[in-house]
Amino acid sequence: MLAFSGIDEARLKASWVSSAEAPELVHEFGTFIDELQKLGPSPLKSDYRKELA
């Protein structure tokens, strides 16, 4: 579904982290943010803004 929508599947991540594992949650978020920054802006972002104008 993501590829069909034009969204790179690397932009979605699912993980299970217990509320008792705060350091692991921080690590997961940090890693995912780093991965998203490497991918750069979403190609859909500019298309979405054009539709609003």
mmCIF file of C-alpha atoms in Angstrom:
data_model
loop_
_atom_site.group_PDB
_atom_site.id
_atom_site.type_symbol
_atom_site.label_atom_id
_atom_site.label_comp_id
_atom_site.label_asym_id
_atom_site.label_seq_id
_atom_site.Cartn_x
_atom_site.Cartn_y
_atom_site.Cartn_z
ATOM 1 C CA MET A 1 0.000 0.000 0.000
ATOM 2 C CA LEU A 2 2.797 2.426 0.812
ATOM 3 C CA ALA A 3 4.564 1.971 -2.514
ATOM 4 C CA PHE A 4 1.245 2.321 -4.334
ATOM 5 C CA SER A 5 0.713 5.621 -2.511
ATOM 6 C CA GLY A 6 4.195 6.846 -3.404
ATOM 7 C CA ILE A 7 5.543 6.538 0.137
ATOM 8 C CA ASP A 8 8.910 4.877 0.671
ATOM 9 C CA GLU A 9 8.368 1.990 3.085
ATOM 10 C CA ALA A 10 11.445 3.150 5.019
ATOM 11 C CA ARG A 11 9.287 6.069 6.244
ATOM 12 C CA LEU A 12 7.166 3.738 8.385
ATOM 13 C CA LYS A 13 8.470 1.751 11.322
ATOM 14 C CA ALA A 14 6.704 -0.359 13.923
ATOM 15 C CA SER A 15 8.381 -1.477 17.129
ATOM 16 C CA TRP A 16 7.272 -2.686 20.504
ATOM 17 C CA VAL A 17 8.861 -1.007 23.504
ATOM 18 C CA SER A 18 7.541 -1.388 27.036
ATOM 19 C CA SER A 19 6.841 1.742 29.047
ATOM 20 C CA ALA A 20 9.444 0.434 31.489
ATOM 21 C CA GLU A 21 12.114 0.674 28.770
ATOM 22 C CA ALA A 22 12.441 4.437 28.387
ATOM 23 C CA PRO A 23 16.095 4.316 27.220
ATOM 24 C CA GLU A 24 15.153 1.823 24.497
ATOM 25 C CA LEU A 25 12.273 4.058 23.383
ATOM 26 C CA VAL A 26 14.607 7.055 23.162
ATOM 27 C CA HIS A 27 17.038 4.941 21.127
ATOM 28 C CA GLU A 28 14.273 3.771 18.747
ATOM 29 C CA PHE A 29 13.048 7.318 18.152
ATOM 30 C CA GLY A 30 16.582 8.620 17.658
ATOM 31 C CA THR A 31 17.442 5.892 15.165
ATOM 32 C CA PHE A 32 14.224 6.423 13.216
ATOM 33 C CA ILE A 33 14.702 10.190 13.098
ATOM 34 C CA ASP A 34 18.248 9.684 11.778
ATOM 35 C CA GLU A 35 16.909 7.351 9.070
ATOM 36 C CA LEU A 36 14.218 9.849 8.064
ATOM 37 C CA GLN A 37 16.730 12.698 7.882
ATOM 38 C CA LYS A 38 18.893 10.609 5.532
ATOM 39 C CA LEU A 39 15.859 10.071 3.290
ATOM 40 C CA GLY A 40 15.205 13.800 3.149
ATOM 41 C CA PRO A 41 11.850 15.522 2.728
ATOM 42 C CA SER A 42 8.874 13.436 1.719
ATOM 43 C CA PRO A 43 8.236 13.623 -2.019
ATOM 44 C CA LEU A 44 4.532 13.910 -1.183
ATOM 45 C CA LYS A 45 5.033 17.043 0.883
ATOM 46 C CA SER A 46 5.390 19.343 -2.129
ATOM 47 C CA ASP A 47 2.465 17.685 -3.936
ATOM 48 C CA TYR A 48 0.250 18.143 -0.883
ATOM 49 C CA ARG A 49 1.073 21.839 -0.641
ATOM 50 C CA LYS A 50 0.259 22.378 -4.326
ATOM 51 C CA GLU A 51 -3.214 20.910 -3.798
ATOM 52 C CA LEU A 52 -3.910 23.365 -0.981
ATOM 53 C CA ALA A 53 -2.967 26.416 -3.042
#
